[in-house]
């Protein structure tokens, strides 16, 4: 019997030693020392039991018992420390608790060590059973204290574990319950030995089991449920839908994202494989690869998705365990990217290519097709500025959008089209895709746009790309140049670039460079065209500029005035003409010719660059002339923008005594309203405009009405462009006051005017 126990105890001690050694070897830190201590003391306790059982005399038994009781103390205290760490319990008065525990250990150990002499803890008694000698400890008073201390510590340990169980999620329970059960079993077993008074302490055998359990629990056991839970949480945290398949292609797991993506309910993963095949579409994944990544564009539930599909093979020791797909919804990113690219390359309003992108596209197309024949088509809306100003930018925008729509509808799909700026559109078309009729059809479609009670005229400038050495911007320039050379048209028109335009352009450049010098050299000349009454008596004259060019002969204003209006040189010219006119009036004044006036033209651009009021104010002061003799001709186009400021200037001039005439009345977009708003004293009607328009009868009627209206407003009417006696008679008949035209005189140089027109001259 004894030897059986000896064997058991030895095995238990070896097991505990082994566990203690292996716990000690672990570098786990937090538990290592405490667990090792517990196991070593448990091993000592078992050895002590061995000594007790094998004791042949009282001294040996005495040593065994003392060692056993001491080791129980040490086991419990170290176990308490271990459990504190295990349950992450922060001892509140750690220092004090440690001192108390250490003191207890020291004192109790001392009592047991000295028990042989003091007999305060226990007495040894020899018992004979079945011819075997056993020793048994009979407890003295102090042992009760030891026992109470042990149970208090045990209760603390049990309490800590129960407390922990109550406070953690059920996923952790197994750890603590395992610990609690192991601990309580040993305690109960031990209590049974203590209270039943057995000779041999079987409960020590439980130490091995408990030790193994504790060791396993702390050092090896990882709660599977918890880890599953955590892993699946991690898989769910990511942006990806994850679908796992086993080696037999059966779906074994899908995360929440995948459930949402595939609309999976009740963990029914059956058709996941098919769903993935659907996403992949034409893409086939080589399943022998470890990894494969592809972006798939697919429709799910009628919505278009961009999905980033990753395939991962999982292997263990060269054998396929399974595989999983990680699918990330990149729809928002890719849409944003596309949008960004769209915004960077397209015009926000019309959706056509923007300028920069168009330039690069044209270059790309031409570079790729060096032999191809291409047209650059420029288009703009006649008087678009005016549409914006009169009808508002909303309507202006609508016009631009309508043009874009027409472009998109009518253009060939290979033709690239752009809105460069404002109302400037441009397209690059292959020769075989270009047709005039399509352009005009598109233009017609636009002319019917709602909300604009004004004829929308689209003009096209075509440049056939013959010179590939030109820069893209020069090519586009040529297309637009073609339009600006043909300004006066009033219906949709297509113009082709030719070398004449180029020469004109060169001439323009030349003239612009020569203007200042021409003024200094007095090559810019003031011509006068008389304004007279029906009987031919001259009342004044209109100042009309001529350029007496040393190489190109006498240039009419049509050659350079529109150019200088475009490039901003017109104020230089006008200031000079105004000065000439004022100087001449002064000369006439000196000669006693006080009743003749000169009308000068003011271009809208002048208001932009000059202080028009200041200029004229200065002139009448400088030459001391009557402002009423320096008349000012303005056209309706003056009112296109910045109306308020211009109105103030005109009103000030009017107050100062200048007479303001509305030139070319009826040629532009003159609304009768303007007569009401502007400080106008007289109106000029150009016969040419009316007669060119066709229907004579209608023209006459209009003339009659206009003259009548002017009379009503008490404004004199000057008729320009009068070429025949017949016209004079008619105009006289309807009440026209003054006449200007070839019938009376062409514009003539000053000296000629003075000689022939001025009475007494
Ligand atoms: P406008 O102010 O309407 O000037 C009248 C134009 O009609 C002049 O053309 C004149 O020669 C022309 N004309 C006069 N009588 C007849 C006629 O019986 N039949 C025809 N067919 N035409 C006639 P011009 O001198 O070529 O001037 C053209 C335009 O240039 C002017 O039109 C005016 O807008 C502008 N212009 C002329 N001189 C100046 C100037 O000094 N400054 C500015 N800003 N513009 C000027
Ligand atoms: Ca004029
Ligand atoms: Ca005129």
PDB file of N, CA and C and ligand atoms in Angstrom, residues 542 601 633 663, ligand 2:
ATOM      1  N   UNK A 542     -20.134 115.200 -90.427  1.00  0.00           N
ATOM      2  CA  UNK A 542     -19.678 114.094 -89.585  1.00  0.00           C
ATOM      3  C   UNK A 542     -18.183 113.893 -89.821  1.00  0.00           C
ATOM      4  N   UNK A 601     -17.515 110.346 -83.905  1.00  0.00           N
ATOM      5  CA  UNK A 601     -17.963 108.998 -83.508  1.00  0.00           C
ATOM      6  C   UNK A 601     -17.294 108.591 -82.189  1.00  0.00           C
ATOM      7  N   UNK A 633     -21.615 111.125 -81.602  1.00  0.00           N
ATOM      8  CA  UNK A 633     -22.418 110.033 -82.154  1.00  0.00           C
ATOM      9  C   UNK A 633     -22.130 108.750 -81.371  1.00  0.00           C
ATOM     10  N   UNK A 663     -26.532 106.996 -83.425  1.00  0.00           N
ATOM     11  CA  UNK A 663     -26.109 106.623 -84.776  1.00  0.00           C
ATOM     12  C   UNK A 663     -26.714 105.269 -85.172  1.00  0.00           C
TER      13      UNK A 663
HETATM   14 CA1  LIG B   2     -21.273 107.882 -87.376  1.00  0.00          CA
END
